[in-house]
Amino acid sequence: MSAPQDLDKIIIQVRRDIVRMVHKVNSGHPGGSLGCTEFFVALYFELMELKDSFSMDGIGEDLFFLSNGHISPVYYSVLARRGFFPIEELNTFRLLNSRLQGHPTTHEGLPGVRIASGSLGQGMSVAVGAALAKKLNKDEHLIYSLHGDGELQEGQNWEAIMYAGSKKVDNLIATIDRNGQQIDGATEEVMSLGDVGAKFKAFGWDVLELEDGNDVKAVIKTLKEAKSRTGNGKPVCVIMHTVMGNGVDFMMHTHAWHGKAPNDEQLQTALDQNAETLGDY
């Protein structure tokens, strides 16, 4: 799988992929996808150690698990742009019998996807289990995971967070997308999360704050720092502050685009703000 190195061009093209996919089927989640574009590009093009071919066992390479599976558009775009499957397959997003369902699934065997995700709150448990499997296999590669901040309102997260800290699962880097928005409004208004970092620390985690999760250089720097802190007896949490809808001005700073597709005019506006760089699918 090839890995182009001009990250800014990849980021812009991924934004185009996201809005085009969601627009085509008038369905999907563009807001969170756009907000996490820099994270995904940094992870798959700079941070993770990946094999040239995909296998479900993941032995001898880093693994990533997406817990908030509704942001599948950014996940699919980055996987395709990284070479896991043909870019043209993005045309099938959310269509019947497609491998690219609204929430990632595994029954169709999509390269890059190891778990079905969409029922929120389960990804932390999976990530912890995979990290423990790495330890049992004496595989020194890392587990990365991504979780929404609103998703932390699900209780299963905290059982897994407590377990990981208690059992010193120190080959895990969990990132929280702290965009402050969820489907029904501002996260703090729906149900306040308080000091998320303090909560993770109380459960025995090492915590890093990433103030600008939409600056790809800052994302890379922070994730490299997180990587350097693994192996020290604590799982690592990155609190990543992002802007929902980043890169498309009318989608930014609002929950309104959590799960809403742009119309024709809005799509054109979004594309005008993100000129084609690597070629549309």
mmCIF file of C-alpha atoms in Angstrom:
data_model
loop_
_atom_site.group_PDB
_atom_site.id
_atom_site.type_symbol
_atom_site.label_atom_id
_atom_site.label_comp_id
_atom_site.label_asym_id
_atom_site.label_seq_id
_atom_site.Cartn_x
_atom_site.Cartn_y
_atom_site.Cartn_z
ATOM 1 C CA MET A 1 0.000 0.000 0.000
ATOM 2 C CA SER A 2 1.524 3.288 -1.105
ATOM 3 C CA ALA A 3 1.679 6.272 1.241
ATOM 4 C CA PRO A 4 1.760 9.731 -0.377
ATOM 5 C CA GLN A 5 3.580 12.223 1.797
ATOM 6 C CA ASP A 6 1.881 15.564 1.056
ATOM 7 C CA LEU A 7 -0.472 15.430 4.011
ATOM 8 C CA ASP A 8 -2.222 18.731 3.293
ATOM 9 C CA LYS A 9 -3.254 17.505 -0.151
ATOM 10 C CA ILE A 10 -4.526 14.251 1.303
ATOM 11 C CA ILE A 11 -6.532 16.107 3.962
ATOM 12 C CA ILE A 12 -8.236 18.333 1.402
ATOM 13 C CA GLN A 13 -9.038 15.406 -0.875
ATOM 14 C CA VAL A 14 -10.450 13.408 2.045
ATOM 15 C CA ARG A 15 -12.764 16.328 2.875
ATOM 16 C CA ARG A 16 -14.001 16.256 -0.727
ATOM 17 C CA ASP A 17 -14.549 12.512 -0.480
ATOM 18 C CA ILE A 18 -16.571 12.918 2.715
ATOM 19 C CA VAL A 19 -19.019 15.531 1.463
ATOM 20 C CA ARG A 20 -19.405 13.839 -1.936
ATOM 21 C CA MET A 21 -20.134 10.446 -0.371
ATOM 22 C CA VAL A 22 -22.740 11.805 2.018
ATOM 23 C CA HIS A 23 -24.351 14.021 -0.623
ATOM 24 C CA LYS A 24 -24.702 11.219 -3.169
ATOM 25 C CA VAL A 25 -26.926 9.090 -0.916
ATOM 26 C CA ASN A 26 -28.384 12.007 1.099
ATOM 27 C CA SER A 27 -27.329 10.191 4.243
ATOM 28 C CA GLY A 28 -24.361 10.022 6.587
ATOM 29 C CA HIS A 29 -22.350 11.932 9.161
ATOM 30 C CA PRO A 30 -20.149 14.681 7.707
ATOM 31 C CA GLY A 31 -19.581 16.837 10.818
ATOM 32 C CA GLY A 32 -17.536 14.468 12.940
ATOM 33 C CA SER A 33 -15.841 13.023 9.866
ATOM 34 C CA LEU A 34 -14.530 16.435 8.815
ATOM 35 C CA GLY A 35 -13.459 17.203 12.373
ATOM 36 C CA CYS A 36 -11.302 14.070 12.544
ATOM 37 C CA THR A 37 -9.764 14.231 9.065
ATOM 38 C CA GLU A 38 -6.368 15.441 10.259
ATOM 39 C CA PHE A 39 -6.262 12.712 12.907
ATOM 40 C CA PHE A 40 -6.979 9.911 10.438
ATOM 41 C CA VAL A 41 -4.496 11.205 7.878
ATOM 42 C CA ALA A 42 -1.791 11.582 10.532
ATOM 43 C CA LEU A 43 -2.485 8.104 11.882
ATOM 44 C CA TYR A 44 -2.534 6.212 8.595
ATOM 45 C CA PHE A 45 0.107 8.170 6.678
ATOM 46 C CA GLU A 46 2.622 8.988 9.439
ATOM 47 C CA LEU A 47 2.133 7.143 12.721
ATOM 48 C CA MET A 48 1.038 3.562 12.346
ATOM 49 C CA GLU A 49 3.334 0.728 11.332
ATOM 50 C CA LEU A 50 1.334 -1.236 8.765
ATOM 51 C CA LYS A 51 1.989 -4.314 6.679
ATOM 52 C CA ASP A 52 1.757 -4.171 2.889
ATOM 53 C CA SER A 53 -1.250 -6.507 2.884
ATOM 54 C CA PHE A 54 -4.245 -6.681 5.200
ATOM 55 C CA SER A 55 -5.020 -9.606 7.469
ATOM 56 C CA MET A 56 -7.605 -9.864 10.219
ATOM 57 C CA ASP A 57 -5.146 -11.201 12.806
ATOM 58 C CA GLY A 58 -3.067 -8.003 12.713
ATOM 59 C CA ILE A 59 0.051 -9.715 14.014
ATOM 60 C CA GLY A 60 3.264 -7.734 13.598
ATOM 61 C CA GLU A 61 1.639 -4.339 12.947
ATOM 62 C CA ASP A 62 -0.178 -1.527 14.717
ATOM 63 C CA LEU A 63 -3.968 -1.748 14.866
ATOM 64 C CA PHE A 64 -6.671 0.924 14.886
ATOM 65 C CA PHE A 65 -10.243 0.616 16.142
ATOM 66 C CA LEU A 66 -12.924 3.200 15.415
ATOM 67 C CA SER A 67 -15.465 3.227 18.229
ATOM 68 C CA ASN A 68 -17.727 6.073 17.034
ATOM 69 C CA GLY A 69 -18.465 4.218 13.809
ATOM 70 C CA HIS A 70 -20.906 6.773 12.422
ATOM 71 C CA ILE A 71 -17.932 8.820 11.153
ATOM 72 C CA SER A 72 -17.321 6.067 8.612
ATOM 73 C CA PRO A 73 -16.950 8.510 5.665
ATOM 74 C CA VAL A 74 -13.540 9.724 6.873
ATOM 75 C CA TYR A 75 -12.510 6.177 7.771
ATOM 76 C CA TYR A 76 -13.408 4.801 4.331
ATOM 77 C CA SER A 77 -11.799 7.698 2.484
ATOM 78 C CA VAL A 78 -8.491 7.369 4.340
ATOM 79 C CA LEU A 79 -8.436 3.580 3.981
ATOM 80 C CA ALA A 80 -9.009 3.921 0.238
ATOM 81 C CA ARG A 81 -6.453 6.712 -0.180
ATOM 82 C CA ARG A 82 -3.959 4.592 1.791
ATOM 83 C CA GLY A 83 -4.482 1.697 -0.615
ATOM 84 C CA PHE A 84 -6.578 -0.770 1.375
ATOM 85 C CA PHE A 85 -9.223 -0.966 -1.363
ATOM 86 C CA PRO A 86 -9.933 0.831 -4.674
ATOM 87 C CA ILE A 87 -10.759 4.518 -4.377
ATOM 88 C CA GLU A 88 -13.592 4.014 -6.884
ATOM 89 C CA GLU A 89 -15.394 1.883 -4.306
ATOM 90 C CA LEU A 90 -16.216 5.068 -2.389
ATOM 91 C CA ASN A 91 -18.978 5.440 -4.992
ATOM 92 C CA THR A 92 -20.837 2.614 -3.230
ATOM 93 C CA PHE A 93 -21.090 4.293 0.181
ATOM 94 C CA ARG A 94 -24.319 3.305 1.968
ATOM 95 C CA LEU A 95 -25.737 1.501 -1.057
ATOM 96 C CA LEU A 96 -27.443 -1.892 -0.781
ATOM 97 C CA ASN A 97 -24.966 -4.783 -0.833
ATOM 98 C CA SER A 98 -22.005 -2.394 -0.544
ATOM 99 C CA ARG A 99 -19.027 -3.168 1.672
ATOM 100 C CA LEU A 100 -19.127 0.514 2.717
ATOM 101 C CA GLN A 101 -22.141 0.584 5.005
ATOM 102 C CA GLY A 102 -23.127 3.607 7.091
ATOM 103 C CA HIS A 103 -21.448 2.036 10.083
ATOM 104 C CA PRO A 104 -18.417 -0.182 9.412
ATOM 105 C CA THR A 105 -19.133 -3.907 9.281
ATOM 106 C CA THR A 106 -16.982 -6.987 8.827
ATOM 107 C CA HIS A 107 -19.249 -9.564 7.201
ATOM 108 C CA GLU A 108 -18.385 -8.331 3.690
ATOM 109 C CA GLY A 109 -14.654 -8.417 4.421
ATOM 110 C CA LEU A 110 -13.594 -4.808 3.854
ATOM 111 C CA PRO A 111 -9.787 -4.496 4.134
ATOM 112 C CA GLY A 112 -8.824 -2.240 7.019
ATOM 113 C CA VAL A 113 -11.930 -2.902 9.107
ATOM 114 C CA ARG A 114 -11.561 -5.466 11.898
ATOM 115 C CA ILE A 115 -14.703 -4.818 13.958
ATOM 116 C CA ALA A 116 -18.252 -3.672 13.351
ATOM 117 C CA SER A 117 -18.815 -0.343 15.090
ATOM 118 C CA GLY A 118 -21.799 1.891 15.434
ATOM 119 C CA SER A 119 -23.310 0.800 18.716
ATOM 120 C CA LEU A 120 -21.519 3.413 20.778
ATOM 121 C CA GLY A 121 -19.418 2.686 23.833
ATOM 122 C CA GLN A 122 -17.963 -0.668 22.792
ATOM 123 C CA GLY A 123 -14.727 0.331 21.067
ATOM 124 C CA MET A 124 -12.741 0.841 24.263
ATOM 125 C CA SER A 125 -13.448 -2.739 25.319
ATOM 126 C CA VAL A 126 -12.314 -4.039 21.939
ATOM 127 C CA ALA A 127 -9.166 -1.921 22.004
ATOM 128 C CA VAL A 128 -8.246 -3.157 25.477
ATOM 129 C CA GLY A 129 -8.813 -6.763 24.422
ATOM 130 C CA ALA A 130 -6.652 -6.339 21.323
ATOM 131 C CA ALA A 131 -3.918 -4.705 23.399
ATOM 132 C CA LEU A 132 -3.932 -7.656 25.801
ATOM 133 C CA ALA A 133 -3.733 -10.046 22.829
ATOM 134 C CA LYS A 134 -0.648 -8.171 21.609
ATOM 135 C CA LYS A 135 0.941 -8.713 25.006
ATOM 136 C CA LEU A 136 0.088 -12.419 25.014
ATOM 137 C CA ASN A 137 1.602 -12.757 21.528
ATOM 138 C CA LYS A 138 4.697 -10.818 22.640
ATOM 139 C CA ASP A 139 3.954 -8.427 19.777
ATOM 140 C CA GLU A 140 5.359 -4.990 20.638
ATOM 141 C CA HIS A 141 3.140 -3.086 18.217
ATOM 142 C CA LEU A 142 0.500 -0.664 19.480
ATOM 143 C CA ILE A 143 -3.265 -0.365 19.564
ATOM 144 C CA TYR A 144 -4.803 2.995 18.603
ATOM 145 C CA SER A 145 -8.478 3.824 19.060
ATOM 146 C CA LEU A 146 -10.800 6.798 18.565
ATOM 147 C CA HIS A 147 -13.872 7.679 20.617
ATOM 148 C CA GLY A 148 -16.391 10.511 20.560
ATOM 149 C CA ASP A 149 -16.774 12.698 23.633
ATOM 150 C CA GLY A 150 -20.540 12.242 23.662
ATOM 151 C CA GLU A 151 -19.879 8.523 23.423
ATOM 152 C CA LEU A 152 -18.260 8.652 26.863
ATOM 153 C CA GLN A 153 -21.765 9.034 28.271
ATOM 154 C CA GLU A 154 -22.055 5.269 27.675
ATOM 155 C CA GLY A 155 -21.149 3.334 30.804
ATOM 156 C CA GLN A 156 -19.296 0.455 29.148
ATOM 157 C CA ASN A 157 -16.454 2.844 28.339
ATOM 158 C CA TRP A 158 -15.707 3.378 32.005
ATOM 159 C CA GLU A 159 -15.582 -0.323 32.838
ATOM 160 C CA ALA A 160 -12.968 -0.749 30.107
ATOM 161 C CA ILE A 161 -11.105 2.424 31.132
ATOM 162 C CA MET A 162 -10.971 1.204 34.728
ATOM 163 C CA TYR A 163 -9.796 -2.238 33.641
ATOM 164 C CA ALA A 164 -7.055 -0.863 31.357
ATOM 165 C CA GLY A 165 -5.651 1.316 34.105
ATOM 166 C CA SER A 166 -5.904 -1.408 36.733
ATOM 167 C CA LYS A 167 -4.195 -4.027 34.531
ATOM 168 C CA LYS A 168 -1.547 -1.600 33.198
ATOM 169 C CA VAL A 169 -2.497 -2.011 29.545
ATOM 170 C CA ASP A 170 0.346 0.231 28.433
ATOM 171 C CA ASN A 171 0.364 -0.584 24.705
ATOM 172 C CA LEU A 172 -2.880 1.314 24.081
ATOM 173 C CA ILE A 173 -3.344 4.914 22.879
ATOM 174 C CA ALA A 174 -6.999 5.986 23.041
ATOM 175 C CA THR A 175 -7.916 9.341 21.518
ATOM 176 C CA ILE A 176 -11.062 11.225 22.523
ATOM 177 C CA ASP A 177 -12.528 13.563 19.888
ATOM 178 C CA ARG A 178 -13.446 16.447 22.180
ATOM 179 C CA ASN A 179 -15.506 18.516 19.735
ATOM 180 C CA GLY A 180 -18.172 19.325 22.321
ATOM 181 C CA GLN A 181 -21.043 18.332 20.021
ATOM 182 C CA GLN A 182 -23.357 15.347 19.745
ATOM 183 C CA ILE A 183 -26.522 14.556 17.846
ATOM 184 C CA ASP A 184 -28.892 16.478 20.148
ATOM 185 C CA GLY A 185 -26.746 19.516 20.887
ATOM 186 C CA ALA A 186 -23.710 20.619 22.837
ATOM 187 C CA THR A 187 -22.237 17.752 24.828
ATOM 188 C CA GLU A 188 -22.101 19.786 28.019
ATOM 189 C CA GLU A 189 -25.818 20.584 27.723
ATOM 190 C CA VAL A 190 -26.924 17.031 26.949
ATOM 191 C CA MET A 191 -24.916 15.576 29.836
ATOM 192 C CA SER A 192 -21.792 17.271 31.114
ATOM 193 C CA LEU A 193 -18.612 15.213 31.007
ATOM 194 C CA GLY A 194 -16.735 17.489 33.368
ATOM 195 C CA ASP A 195 -12.957 17.190 33.343
ATOM 196 C CA VAL A 196 -12.405 14.224 31.045
ATOM 197 C CA GLY A 197 -8.634 14.217 31.504
ATOM 198 C CA ALA A 198 -8.951 14.148 35.283
ATOM 199 C CA LYS A 199 -11.323 11.195 35.030
ATOM 200 C CA PHE A 200 -8.862 9.186 32.934
ATOM 201 C CA LYS A 201 -6.031 10.071 35.324
ATOM 202 C CA ALA A 202 -8.153 8.896 38.248
ATOM 203 C CA PHE A 203 -8.462 5.535 36.513
ATOM 204 C CA GLY A 204 -4.684 5.245 36.152
ATOM 205 C CA TRP A 205 -4.120 6.572 32.642
ATOM 206 C CA ASP A 206 -1.395 8.857 31.316
ATOM 207 C CA VAL A 207 -3.174 11.830 29.688
ATOM 208 C CA LEU A 208 -2.110 14.258 26.979
ATOM 209 C CA GLU A 209 -4.083 17.315 25.825
ATOM 210 C CA LEU A 210 -4.063 18.156 22.109
ATOM 211 C CA GLU A 211 -5.391 21.700 21.911
ATOM 212 C CA ASP A 212 -5.708 21.890 18.097
ATOM 213 C CA GLY A 213 -6.708 18.552 16.673
ATOM 214 C CA ASN A 214 -7.229 20.171 13.273
ATOM 215 C CA ASP A 215 -3.538 21.063 12.907
ATOM 216 C CA VAL A 216 -2.001 17.960 11.377
ATOM 217 C CA LYS A 217 1.488 18.851 12.584
ATOM 218 C CA ALA A 218 0.210 19.209 16.141
ATOM 219 C CA VAL A 219 -1.634 15.890 15.823
ATOM 220 C CA ILE A 220 1.527 14.122 14.672
ATOM 221 C CA LYS A 221 3.623 15.699 17.409
ATOM 222 C CA THR A 222 1.163 14.742 20.136
ATOM 223 C CA LEU A 223 0.649 11.190 18.889
ATOM 224 C CA LYS A 224 4.411 10.697 18.710
ATOM 225 C CA GLU A 225 4.644 11.912 22.292
ATOM 226 C CA ALA A 226 1.858 9.503 23.240
ATOM 227 C CA LYS A 227 3.748 6.679 21.524
ATOM 228 C CA SER A 228 6.871 7.549 23.515
ATOM 229 C CA ARG A 229 4.907 7.163 26.744
ATOM 230 C CA THR A 230 3.721 3.614 26.041
ATOM 231 C CA GLY A 231 5.368 0.724 27.835
ATOM 232 C CA ASN A 232 5.522 2.607 31.144
ATOM 233 C CA GLY A 233 2.771 0.818 33.018
ATOM 234 C CA LYS A 234 -0.126 3.077 32.004
ATOM 235 C CA PRO A 235 -2.481 3.223 29.008
ATOM 236 C CA VAL A 236 -2.303 6.585 27.232
ATOM 237 C CA CYS A 237 -5.251 8.889 26.523
ATOM 238 C CA VAL A 238 -5.117 11.842 24.132
ATOM 239 C CA ILE A 239 -7.846 14.452 24.670
ATOM 240 C CA MET A 240 -8.048 15.911 21.159
ATOM 241 C CA HIS A 241 -9.931 19.192 20.772
ATOM 242 C CA THR A 242 -11.432 19.479 17.288
ATOM 243 C CA VAL A 243 -14.036 21.549 15.461
ATOM 244 C CA MET A 244 -16.981 19.594 14.107
ATOM 245 C CA GLY A 245 -17.300 20.204 10.361
ATOM 246 C CA ASN A 246 -13.769 21.600 10.086
ATOM 247 C CA GLY A 247 -12.830 22.774 6.584
ATOM 248 C CA VAL A 248 -16.392 23.549 5.469
ATOM 249 C CA ASP A 249 -17.354 26.887 6.998
ATOM 250 C CA PHE A 250 -21.136 26.441 7.231
ATOM 251 C CA MET A 251 -20.737 23.049 8.960
ATOM 252 C CA MET A 252 -18.336 24.254 11.661
ATOM 253 C CA HIS A 253 -19.083 24.777 15.379
ATOM 254 C CA THR A 254 -22.560 23.240 15.307
ATOM 255 C CA HIS A 255 -24.187 19.865 15.944
ATOM 256 C CA ALA A 256 -26.568 20.532 13.038
ATOM 257 C CA TRP A 257 -24.285 18.622 10.647
ATOM 258 C CA HIS A 258 -23.753 15.634 12.890
ATOM 259 C CA GLY A 259 -25.919 13.462 10.665
ATOM 260 C CA LYS A 260 -27.148 15.641 7.807
ATOM 261 C CA ALA A 261 -26.235 15.588 4.125
ATOM 262 C CA PRO A 262 -25.589 18.770 2.093
ATOM 263 C CA ASN A 263 -27.896 19.626 -0.784
ATOM 264 C CA ASP A 264 -26.539 20.368 -4.278
ATOM 265 C CA GLU A 265 -25.770 24.016 -3.591
ATOM 266 C CA GLN A 266 -24.180 23.266 -0.224
ATOM 267 C CA LEU A 267 -22.065 20.522 -1.756
ATOM 268 C CA GLN A 268 -20.707 22.917 -4.346
ATOM 269 C CA THR A 269 -19.854 25.439 -1.639
ATOM 270 C CA ALA A 270 -18.012 22.758 0.324
ATOM 271 C CA LEU A 271 -16.100 21.627 -2.759
ATOM 272 C CA ASP A 272 -15.206 25.218 -3.658
ATOM 273 C CA GLN A 273 -13.590 25.526 -0.223
ATOM 274 C CA ASN A 274 -11.588 22.326 -0.785
ATOM 275 C CA ALA A 275 -10.198 22.314 -4.322
ATOM 276 C CA GLU A 276 -9.431 18.911 -5.836
ATOM 277 C CA THR A 277 -5.854 17.786 -5.086
ATOM 278 C CA LEU A 278 -5.426 14.049 -5.726
ATOM 279 C CA GLY A 279 -8.325 13.340 -8.051
ATOM 280 C CA ASP A 280 -11.940 12.600 -7.213
ATOM 281 C CA TYR A 281 -13.190 9.043 -7.356
#
